[in-house]
Tab-separated table of C-alpha atoms and ligand atoms in Angstrom:
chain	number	residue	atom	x	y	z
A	1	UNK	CA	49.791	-56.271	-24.058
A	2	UNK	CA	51.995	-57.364	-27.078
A	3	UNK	CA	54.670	-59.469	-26.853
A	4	UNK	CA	56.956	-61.912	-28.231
A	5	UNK	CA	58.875	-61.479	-31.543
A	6	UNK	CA	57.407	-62.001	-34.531
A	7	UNK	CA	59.696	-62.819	-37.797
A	8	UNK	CA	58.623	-62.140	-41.357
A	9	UNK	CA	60.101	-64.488	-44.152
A	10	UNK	CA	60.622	-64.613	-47.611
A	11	UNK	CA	59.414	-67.444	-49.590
A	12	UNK	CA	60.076	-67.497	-53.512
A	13	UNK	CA	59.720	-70.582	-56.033
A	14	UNK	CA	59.203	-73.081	-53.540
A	15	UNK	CA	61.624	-71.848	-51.211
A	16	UNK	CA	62.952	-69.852	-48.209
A	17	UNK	CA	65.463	-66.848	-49.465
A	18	UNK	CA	68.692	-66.771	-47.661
A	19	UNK	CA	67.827	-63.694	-45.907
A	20	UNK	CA	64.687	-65.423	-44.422
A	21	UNK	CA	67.402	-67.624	-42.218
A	22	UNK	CA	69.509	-65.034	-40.723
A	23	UNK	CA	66.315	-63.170	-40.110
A	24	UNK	CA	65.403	-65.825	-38.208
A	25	UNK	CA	68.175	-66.957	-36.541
A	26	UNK	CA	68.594	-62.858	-35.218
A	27	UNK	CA	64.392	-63.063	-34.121
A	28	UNK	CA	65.632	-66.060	-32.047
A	29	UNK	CA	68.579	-63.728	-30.188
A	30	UNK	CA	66.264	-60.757	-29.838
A	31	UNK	CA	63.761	-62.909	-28.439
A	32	UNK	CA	66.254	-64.915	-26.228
A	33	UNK	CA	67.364	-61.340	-25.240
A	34	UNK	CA	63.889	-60.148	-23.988
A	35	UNK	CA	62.742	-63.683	-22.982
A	36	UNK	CA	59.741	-64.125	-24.268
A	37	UNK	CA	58.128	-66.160	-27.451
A	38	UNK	CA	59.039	-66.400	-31.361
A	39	UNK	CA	56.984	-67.128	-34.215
A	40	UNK	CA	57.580	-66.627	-38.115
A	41	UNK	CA	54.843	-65.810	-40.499
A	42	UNK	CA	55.612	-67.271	-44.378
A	43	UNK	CA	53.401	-65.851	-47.226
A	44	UNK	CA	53.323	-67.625	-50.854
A	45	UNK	CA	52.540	-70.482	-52.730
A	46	UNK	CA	53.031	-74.349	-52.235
A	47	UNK	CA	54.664	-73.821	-49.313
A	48	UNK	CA	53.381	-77.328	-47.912
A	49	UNK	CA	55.744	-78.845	-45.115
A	50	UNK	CA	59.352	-76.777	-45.880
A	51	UNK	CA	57.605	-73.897	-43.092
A	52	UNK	CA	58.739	-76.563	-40.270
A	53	UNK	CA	62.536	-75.730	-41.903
A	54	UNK	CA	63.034	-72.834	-39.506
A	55	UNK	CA	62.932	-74.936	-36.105
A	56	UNK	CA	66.542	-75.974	-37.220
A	57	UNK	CA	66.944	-71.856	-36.888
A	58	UNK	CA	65.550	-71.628	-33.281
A	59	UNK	CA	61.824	-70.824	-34.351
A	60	UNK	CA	59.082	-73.213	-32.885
A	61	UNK	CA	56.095	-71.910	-34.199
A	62	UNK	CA	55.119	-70.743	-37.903
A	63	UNK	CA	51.866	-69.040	-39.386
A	64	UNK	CA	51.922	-70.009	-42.622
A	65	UNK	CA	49.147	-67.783	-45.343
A	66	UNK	CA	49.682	-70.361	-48.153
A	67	UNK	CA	47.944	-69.230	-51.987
A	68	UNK	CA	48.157	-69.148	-54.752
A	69	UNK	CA	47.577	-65.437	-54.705
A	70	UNK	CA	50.443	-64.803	-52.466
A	71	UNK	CA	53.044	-66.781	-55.109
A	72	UNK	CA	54.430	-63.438	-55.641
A	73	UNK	CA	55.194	-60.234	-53.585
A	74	UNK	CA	52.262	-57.373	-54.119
A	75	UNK	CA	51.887	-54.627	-51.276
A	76	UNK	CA	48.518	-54.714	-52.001
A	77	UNK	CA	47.893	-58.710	-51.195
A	78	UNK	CA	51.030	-58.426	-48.783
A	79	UNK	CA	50.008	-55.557	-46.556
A	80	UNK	CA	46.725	-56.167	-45.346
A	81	UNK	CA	47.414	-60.115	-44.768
A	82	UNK	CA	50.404	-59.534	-42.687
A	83	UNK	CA	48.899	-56.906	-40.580
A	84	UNK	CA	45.979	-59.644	-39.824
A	85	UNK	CA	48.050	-61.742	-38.680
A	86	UNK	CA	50.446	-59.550	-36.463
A	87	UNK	CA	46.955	-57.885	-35.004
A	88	UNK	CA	46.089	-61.020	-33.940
A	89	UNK	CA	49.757	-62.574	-32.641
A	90	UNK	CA	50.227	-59.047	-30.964
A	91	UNK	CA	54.180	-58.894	-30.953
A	92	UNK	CA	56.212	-56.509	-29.611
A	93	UNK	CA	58.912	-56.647	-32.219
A	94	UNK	CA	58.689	-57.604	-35.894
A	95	UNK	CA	61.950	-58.407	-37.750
A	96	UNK	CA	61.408	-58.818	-41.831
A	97	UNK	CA	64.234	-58.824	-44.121
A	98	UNK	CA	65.513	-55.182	-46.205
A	99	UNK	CA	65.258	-56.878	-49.197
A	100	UNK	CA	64.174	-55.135	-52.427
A	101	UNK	CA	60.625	-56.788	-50.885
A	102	UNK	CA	61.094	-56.334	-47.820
A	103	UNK	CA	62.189	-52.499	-48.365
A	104	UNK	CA	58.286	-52.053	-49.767
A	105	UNK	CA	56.685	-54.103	-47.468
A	106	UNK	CA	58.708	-52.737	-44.228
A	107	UNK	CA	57.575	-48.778	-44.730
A	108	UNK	CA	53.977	-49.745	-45.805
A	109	UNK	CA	53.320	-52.444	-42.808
A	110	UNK	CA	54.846	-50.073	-40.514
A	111	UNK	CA	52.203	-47.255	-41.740
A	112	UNK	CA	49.424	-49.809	-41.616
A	113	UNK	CA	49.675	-50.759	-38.201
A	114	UNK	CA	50.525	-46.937	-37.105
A	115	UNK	CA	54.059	-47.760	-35.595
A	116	UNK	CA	57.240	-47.064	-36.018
A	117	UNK	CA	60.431	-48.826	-38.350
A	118	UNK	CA	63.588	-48.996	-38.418
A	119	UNK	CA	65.033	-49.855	-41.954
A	120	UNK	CA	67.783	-51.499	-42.850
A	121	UNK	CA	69.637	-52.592	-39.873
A	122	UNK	CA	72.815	-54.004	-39.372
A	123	UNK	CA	72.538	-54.577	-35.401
A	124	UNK	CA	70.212	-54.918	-32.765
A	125	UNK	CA	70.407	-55.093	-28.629
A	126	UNK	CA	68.296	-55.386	-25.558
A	127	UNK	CA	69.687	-52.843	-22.775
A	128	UNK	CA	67.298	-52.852	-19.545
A	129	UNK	CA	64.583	-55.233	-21.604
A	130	UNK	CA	64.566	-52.156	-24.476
A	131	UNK	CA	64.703	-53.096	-27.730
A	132	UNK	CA	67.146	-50.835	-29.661
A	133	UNK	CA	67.946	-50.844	-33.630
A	134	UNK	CA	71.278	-49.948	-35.567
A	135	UNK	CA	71.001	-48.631	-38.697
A	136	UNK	CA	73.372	-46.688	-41.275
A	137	UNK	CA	72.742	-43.008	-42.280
A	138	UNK	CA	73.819	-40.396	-44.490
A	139	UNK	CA	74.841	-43.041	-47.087
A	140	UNK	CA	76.600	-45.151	-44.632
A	141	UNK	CA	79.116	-42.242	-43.325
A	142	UNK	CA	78.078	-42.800	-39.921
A	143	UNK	CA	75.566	-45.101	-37.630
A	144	UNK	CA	72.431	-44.349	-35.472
A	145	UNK	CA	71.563	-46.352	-32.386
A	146	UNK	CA	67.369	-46.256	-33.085
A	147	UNK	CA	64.903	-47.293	-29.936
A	148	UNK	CA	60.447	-46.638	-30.121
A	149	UNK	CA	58.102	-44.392	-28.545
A	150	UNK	CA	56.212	-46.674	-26.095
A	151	UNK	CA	53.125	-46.490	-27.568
A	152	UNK	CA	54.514	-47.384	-30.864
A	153	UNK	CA	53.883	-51.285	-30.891
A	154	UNK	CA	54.983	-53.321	-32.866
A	155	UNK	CA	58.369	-52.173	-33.126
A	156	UNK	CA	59.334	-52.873	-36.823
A	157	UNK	CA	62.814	-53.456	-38.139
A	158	UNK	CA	64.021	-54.743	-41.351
A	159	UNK	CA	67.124	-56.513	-41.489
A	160	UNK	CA	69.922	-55.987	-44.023
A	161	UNK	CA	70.941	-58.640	-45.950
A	162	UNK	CA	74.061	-61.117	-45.571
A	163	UNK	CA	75.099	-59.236	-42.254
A	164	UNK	CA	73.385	-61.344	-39.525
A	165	UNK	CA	74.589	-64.674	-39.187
A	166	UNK	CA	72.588	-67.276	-39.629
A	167	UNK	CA	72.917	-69.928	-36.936
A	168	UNK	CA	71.664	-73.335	-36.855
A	169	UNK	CA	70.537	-74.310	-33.089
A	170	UNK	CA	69.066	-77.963	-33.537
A	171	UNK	CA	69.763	-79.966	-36.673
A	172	UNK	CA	66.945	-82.188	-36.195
A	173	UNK	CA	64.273	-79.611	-34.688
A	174	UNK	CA	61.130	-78.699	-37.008
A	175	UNK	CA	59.051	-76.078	-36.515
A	176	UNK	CA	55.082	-76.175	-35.751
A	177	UNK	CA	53.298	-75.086	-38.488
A	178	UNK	CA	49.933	-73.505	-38.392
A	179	UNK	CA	47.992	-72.564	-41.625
A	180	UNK	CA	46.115	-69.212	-41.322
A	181	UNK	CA	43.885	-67.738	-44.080
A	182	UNK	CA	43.130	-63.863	-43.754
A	183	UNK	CA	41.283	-62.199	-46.444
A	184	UNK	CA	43.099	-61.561	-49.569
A	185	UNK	CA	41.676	-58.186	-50.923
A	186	UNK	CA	40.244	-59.131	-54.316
A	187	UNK	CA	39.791	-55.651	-55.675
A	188	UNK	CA	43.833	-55.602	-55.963
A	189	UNK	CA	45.033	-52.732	-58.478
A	190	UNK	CA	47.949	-54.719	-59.289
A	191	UNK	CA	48.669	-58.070	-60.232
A	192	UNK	CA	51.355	-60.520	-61.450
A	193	UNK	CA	50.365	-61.131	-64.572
A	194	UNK	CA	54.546	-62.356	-65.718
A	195	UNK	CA	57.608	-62.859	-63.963
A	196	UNK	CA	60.515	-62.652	-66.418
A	197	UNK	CA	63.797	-64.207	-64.567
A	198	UNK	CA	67.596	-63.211	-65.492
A	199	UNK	CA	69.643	-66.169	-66.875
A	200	UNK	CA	69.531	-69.453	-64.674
A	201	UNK	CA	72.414	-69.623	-62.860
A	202	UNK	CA	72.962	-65.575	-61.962
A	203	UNK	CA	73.509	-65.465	-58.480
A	204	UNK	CA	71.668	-62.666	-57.046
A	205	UNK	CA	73.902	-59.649	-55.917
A	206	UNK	CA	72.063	-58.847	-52.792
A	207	UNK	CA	72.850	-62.400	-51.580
A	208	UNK	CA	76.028	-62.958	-52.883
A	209	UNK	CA	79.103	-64.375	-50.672
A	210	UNK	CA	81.201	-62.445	-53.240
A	211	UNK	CA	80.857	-60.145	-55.963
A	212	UNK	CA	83.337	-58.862	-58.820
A	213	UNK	CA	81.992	-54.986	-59.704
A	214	UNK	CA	83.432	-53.215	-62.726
A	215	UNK	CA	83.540	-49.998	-63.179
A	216	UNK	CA	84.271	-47.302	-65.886
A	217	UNK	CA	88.086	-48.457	-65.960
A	218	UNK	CA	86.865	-51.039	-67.476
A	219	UNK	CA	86.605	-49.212	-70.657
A	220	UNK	CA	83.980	-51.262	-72.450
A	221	UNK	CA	81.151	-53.751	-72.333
A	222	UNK	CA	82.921	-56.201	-74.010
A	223	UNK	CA	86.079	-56.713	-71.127
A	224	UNK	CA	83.247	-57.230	-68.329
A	225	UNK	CA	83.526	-60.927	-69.761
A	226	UNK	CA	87.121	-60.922	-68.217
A	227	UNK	CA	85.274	-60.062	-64.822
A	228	UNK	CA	82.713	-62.925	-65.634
A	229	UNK	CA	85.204	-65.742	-65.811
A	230	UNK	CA	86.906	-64.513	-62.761
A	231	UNK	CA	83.331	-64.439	-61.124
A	232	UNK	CA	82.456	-67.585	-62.425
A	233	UNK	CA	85.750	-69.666	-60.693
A	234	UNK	CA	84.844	-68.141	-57.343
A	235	UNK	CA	81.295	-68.472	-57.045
A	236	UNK	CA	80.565	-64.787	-57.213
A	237	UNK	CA	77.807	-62.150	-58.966
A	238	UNK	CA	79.477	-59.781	-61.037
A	239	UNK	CA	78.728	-55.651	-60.143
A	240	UNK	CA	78.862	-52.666	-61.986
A	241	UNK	CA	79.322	-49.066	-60.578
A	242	UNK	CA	76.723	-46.112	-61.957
A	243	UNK	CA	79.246	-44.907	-64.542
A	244	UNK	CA	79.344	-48.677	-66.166
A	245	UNK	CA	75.755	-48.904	-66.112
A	246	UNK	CA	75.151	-45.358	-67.389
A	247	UNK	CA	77.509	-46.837	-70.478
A	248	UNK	CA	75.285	-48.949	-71.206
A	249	UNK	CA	78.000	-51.873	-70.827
A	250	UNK	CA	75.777	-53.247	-67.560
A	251	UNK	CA	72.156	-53.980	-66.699
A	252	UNK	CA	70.744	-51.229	-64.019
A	253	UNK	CA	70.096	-54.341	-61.759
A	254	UNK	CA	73.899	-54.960	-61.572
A	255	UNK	CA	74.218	-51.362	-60.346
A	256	UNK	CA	75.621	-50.984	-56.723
A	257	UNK	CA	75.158	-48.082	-54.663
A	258	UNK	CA	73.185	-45.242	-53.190
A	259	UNK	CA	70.575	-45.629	-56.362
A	260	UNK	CA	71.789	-49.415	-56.720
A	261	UNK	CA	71.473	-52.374	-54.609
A	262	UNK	CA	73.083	-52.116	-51.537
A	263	UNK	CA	75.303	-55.689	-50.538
A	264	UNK	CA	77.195	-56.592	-48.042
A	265	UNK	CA	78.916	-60.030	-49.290
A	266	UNK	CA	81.944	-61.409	-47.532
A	267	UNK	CA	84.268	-60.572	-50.401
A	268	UNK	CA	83.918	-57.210	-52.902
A	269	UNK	CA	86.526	-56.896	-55.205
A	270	UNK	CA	86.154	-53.721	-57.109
A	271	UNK	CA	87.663	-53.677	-60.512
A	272	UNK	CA	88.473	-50.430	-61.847
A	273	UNK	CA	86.230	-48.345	-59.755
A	274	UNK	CA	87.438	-44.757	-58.209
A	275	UNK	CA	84.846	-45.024	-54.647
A	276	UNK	CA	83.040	-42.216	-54.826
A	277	UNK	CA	80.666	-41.768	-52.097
A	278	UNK	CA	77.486	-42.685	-53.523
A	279	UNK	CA	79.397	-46.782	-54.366
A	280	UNK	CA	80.559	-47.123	-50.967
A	281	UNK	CA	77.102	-46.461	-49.673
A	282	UNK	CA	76.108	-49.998	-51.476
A	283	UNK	CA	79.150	-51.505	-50.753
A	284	UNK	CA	80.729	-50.201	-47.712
A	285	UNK	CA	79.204	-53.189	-45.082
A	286	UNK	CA	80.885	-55.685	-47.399
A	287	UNK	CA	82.939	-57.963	-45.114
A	288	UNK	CA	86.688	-57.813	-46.647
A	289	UNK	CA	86.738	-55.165	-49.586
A	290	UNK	CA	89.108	-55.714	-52.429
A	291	UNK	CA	90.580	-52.440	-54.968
A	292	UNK	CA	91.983	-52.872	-58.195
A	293	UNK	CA	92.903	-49.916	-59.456
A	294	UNK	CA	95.985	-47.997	-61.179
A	295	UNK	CA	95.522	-44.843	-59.314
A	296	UNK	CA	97.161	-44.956	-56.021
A	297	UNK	CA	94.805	-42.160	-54.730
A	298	UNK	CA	91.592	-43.636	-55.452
A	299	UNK	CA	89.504	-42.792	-52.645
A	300	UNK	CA	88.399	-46.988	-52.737
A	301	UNK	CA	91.497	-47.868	-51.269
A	302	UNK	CA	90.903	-45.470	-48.128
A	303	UNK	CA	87.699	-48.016	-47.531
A	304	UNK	CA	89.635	-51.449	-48.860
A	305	UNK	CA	91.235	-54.164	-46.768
A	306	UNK	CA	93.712	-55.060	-49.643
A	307	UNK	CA	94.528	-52.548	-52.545
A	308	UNK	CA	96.195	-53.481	-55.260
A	309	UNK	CA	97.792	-50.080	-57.468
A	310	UNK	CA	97.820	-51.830	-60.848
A	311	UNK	CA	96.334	-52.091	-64.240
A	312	UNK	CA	93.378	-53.885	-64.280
A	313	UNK	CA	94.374	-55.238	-67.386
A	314	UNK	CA	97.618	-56.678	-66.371
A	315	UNK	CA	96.389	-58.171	-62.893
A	316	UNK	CA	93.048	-59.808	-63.651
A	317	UNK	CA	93.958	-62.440	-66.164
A	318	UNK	CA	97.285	-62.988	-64.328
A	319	UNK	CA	94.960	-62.767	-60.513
A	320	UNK	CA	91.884	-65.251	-62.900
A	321	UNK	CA	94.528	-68.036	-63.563
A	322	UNK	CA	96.145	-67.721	-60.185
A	323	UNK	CA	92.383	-68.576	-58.784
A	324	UNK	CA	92.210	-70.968	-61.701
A	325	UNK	CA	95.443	-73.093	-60.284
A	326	UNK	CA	94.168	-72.704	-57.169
A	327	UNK	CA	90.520	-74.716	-57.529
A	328	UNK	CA	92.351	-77.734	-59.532
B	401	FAD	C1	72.610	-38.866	-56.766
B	401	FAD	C2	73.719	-39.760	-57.231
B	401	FAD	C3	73.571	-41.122	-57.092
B	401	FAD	C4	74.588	-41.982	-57.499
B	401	FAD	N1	74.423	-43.343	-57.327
B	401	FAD	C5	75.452	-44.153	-57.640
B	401	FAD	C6	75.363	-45.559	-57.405
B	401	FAD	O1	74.340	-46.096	-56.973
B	401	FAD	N2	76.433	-46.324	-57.715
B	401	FAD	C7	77.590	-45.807	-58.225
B	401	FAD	O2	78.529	-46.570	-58.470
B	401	FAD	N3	77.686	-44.481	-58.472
B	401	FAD	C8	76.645	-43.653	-58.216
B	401	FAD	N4	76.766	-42.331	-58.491
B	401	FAD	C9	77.906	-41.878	-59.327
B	401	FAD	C10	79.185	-41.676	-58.541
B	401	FAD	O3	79.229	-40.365	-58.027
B	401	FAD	C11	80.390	-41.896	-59.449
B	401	FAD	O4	80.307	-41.031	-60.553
B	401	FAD	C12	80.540	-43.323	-59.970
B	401	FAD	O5	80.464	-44.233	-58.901
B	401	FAD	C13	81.881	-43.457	-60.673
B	401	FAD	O6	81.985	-44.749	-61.206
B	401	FAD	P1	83.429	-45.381	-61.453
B	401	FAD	O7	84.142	-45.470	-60.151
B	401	FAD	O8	83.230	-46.612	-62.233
B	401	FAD	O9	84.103	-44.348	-62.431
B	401	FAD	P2	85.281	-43.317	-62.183
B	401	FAD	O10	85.017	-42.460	-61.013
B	401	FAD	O11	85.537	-42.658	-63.486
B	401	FAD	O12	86.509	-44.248	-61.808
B	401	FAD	C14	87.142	-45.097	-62.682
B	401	FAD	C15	88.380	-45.643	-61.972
B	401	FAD	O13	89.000	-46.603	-62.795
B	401	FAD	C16	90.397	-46.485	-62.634
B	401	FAD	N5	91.006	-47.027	-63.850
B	401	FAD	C17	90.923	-46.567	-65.117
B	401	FAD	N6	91.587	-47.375	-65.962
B	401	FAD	C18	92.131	-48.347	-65.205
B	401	FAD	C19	92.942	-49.479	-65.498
B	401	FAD	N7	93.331	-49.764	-66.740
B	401	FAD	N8	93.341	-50.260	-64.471
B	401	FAD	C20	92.958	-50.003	-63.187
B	401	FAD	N9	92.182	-48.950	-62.852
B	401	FAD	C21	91.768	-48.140	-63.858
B	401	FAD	C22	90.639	-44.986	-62.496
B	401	FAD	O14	91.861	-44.759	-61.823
B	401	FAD	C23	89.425	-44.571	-61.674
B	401	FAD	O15	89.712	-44.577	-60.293
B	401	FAD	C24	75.758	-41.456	-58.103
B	401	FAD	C25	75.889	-40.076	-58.240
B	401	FAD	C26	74.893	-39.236	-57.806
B	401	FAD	C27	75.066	-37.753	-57.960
């Protein structure tokens, strides 16, 4: 009979991703919460001794595929590993993160092993030893309270990004680590043959603590650099809504939204962007939500937590050197 909770990580470049931690650390209440075991499986490349990493997260026993095969994320390589090992560890509930990754991975494992997943989640609970799932719908308007068919085992969930915490239990604890080598199908359609990465430095937008996003009050390619120094003094990725992007002033991977990436950092500040529906839906988790804008209707401030009714133009270089002062 399967039990025990099973998480999925995320290793890139030698190491964990973020999200791998607070995927763990939320295995280790769900599995606290049923009482039974945890394990983490970690696919990739050189990942050598930095498995035995998640013990500090609550996790005391790791599977670890390690090639050089796996360096990169391909459904094809990812799939049919990961289902070999989950066959044989038999767990009732298998958390992986929602990453752009995980998103792939999460609907294809699912169909694999012929159960059920809930995607993107932003909560989960035990209630009478049932596993139950929280995820957003129609574009984040409202949330669904998700729980499996009985015969659907494992139950998969991924988790969204930078909204479960990720909690440290023992400083000093290391994980066991077990190396496991399942077949690797070598008649793979597609393969890494070049990975091309943005500009050093970038932080990430799906697992950023804060974010700057411009949007089509901006007026022009060339002011997002105001929106870069802010971003640069506070740590934070810099955003774009559609219309920005569809200007060509942006990148489509700075694009936030429904048919962007969705975040949830602590701190949004949105910069000349009206909030229509389809940006919320990428943005709307975000911890404390910030609107700049000069239109005191702007359906953003009905969703932010400070508005400020004000050319952007005006505020930001006053707001950058404000921020400036502050740091020195
Ligand atoms: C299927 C579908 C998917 C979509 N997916 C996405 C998505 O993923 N992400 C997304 O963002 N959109 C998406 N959209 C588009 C979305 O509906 C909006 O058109 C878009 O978000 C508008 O971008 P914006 O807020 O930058 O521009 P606008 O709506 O034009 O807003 C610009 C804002 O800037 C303010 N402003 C102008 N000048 C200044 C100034 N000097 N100082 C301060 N404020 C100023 C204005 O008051 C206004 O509120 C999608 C639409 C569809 C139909």
């Amino acid at each position: 009979m399967a039990s025990g909770v099973c998480v999925i990580t995320e290793f890139q470049d030698g190491d964990f991703r973020k999200v791998s931690y607070e995927v763990a650390s939320e295995g280790k209440r769900v599995a606290d919460a049923l009482g039974c075991d945890l394990c983490a499986v970690v696919l990739g490349s050189g990942v050598g001794d930095k498995a035995s990493v998640l013990g500090k997260y609550g996790v005391p026993k790791v599977l670890v595929a390690d090639d050089e095969q796996l360096a990169n994320y391909t459904a094809e390589a990812y799939v049919p590993v990961i289902s070999e090992i989950l066959r044989e560890v038999d767990p009732e509930v298998v958390l992986l993160p929602a990453s752009l990754n995980g998103k792939d991975l999460g609907a294809r494992l699912a169909a694999h092993l012929e159960t059920g997943l809930a995607m993107d989640c932003t909560e989960f609970k035990v209630e009478d030893g049932v596993f139950k799932a929280k995820r957003p719908l129609f574009a984040g308007k409202c949330f669904g309270w998700y729980e499996w068919d009985s015969s659907a085992r494992p139950q998969v969930a991924s988790c969204r990004p930078n909204v479960f915490e990720k909690t440290v239990v023992d400083e000093g604890a290391t994980a066991e680590v077990s190396q496991v080598s399942p077949a690797i199908p070598s008649d793979r359609k597609v393969q890494v043959v070049k990975v091309e990465r943005e500009e050093s430095g970038k932080i990430e937008l799906t697992e950023a603590e804060i974010i700057v996003s411009g949007g089509r009050g901006m007026k022009g390619p060339e002011n997002f650099k105001m929106l870069e120094e802010l971003a640069q003094l506070l740590g934070a990725a810099v955003g774009a809504s559609r219309a920005a992007v569809d200007a060509g002033w942006r990148p489509h991977a700075d694009q936030v939204g429904q048919t962007g990436k969705v975040v949830t950092p602590n701190l949004y500040i949105a910069v000349g962007i009206s909030g229509a529906i389809q940006h919320l839906a990428g943005m709307g988790s975000s911890k404390y939500i910030v609107a700049v804008n000069k239109d005191p209707d702007a359906p953003i401030f009905s969703k932010a937590d400070y508005g400020i009714v004000e050319d952007l133009f005006k505020f930001i270089p006053v707001f950058t050197e404000e921020v400036r002062k502050a740091k020195s």
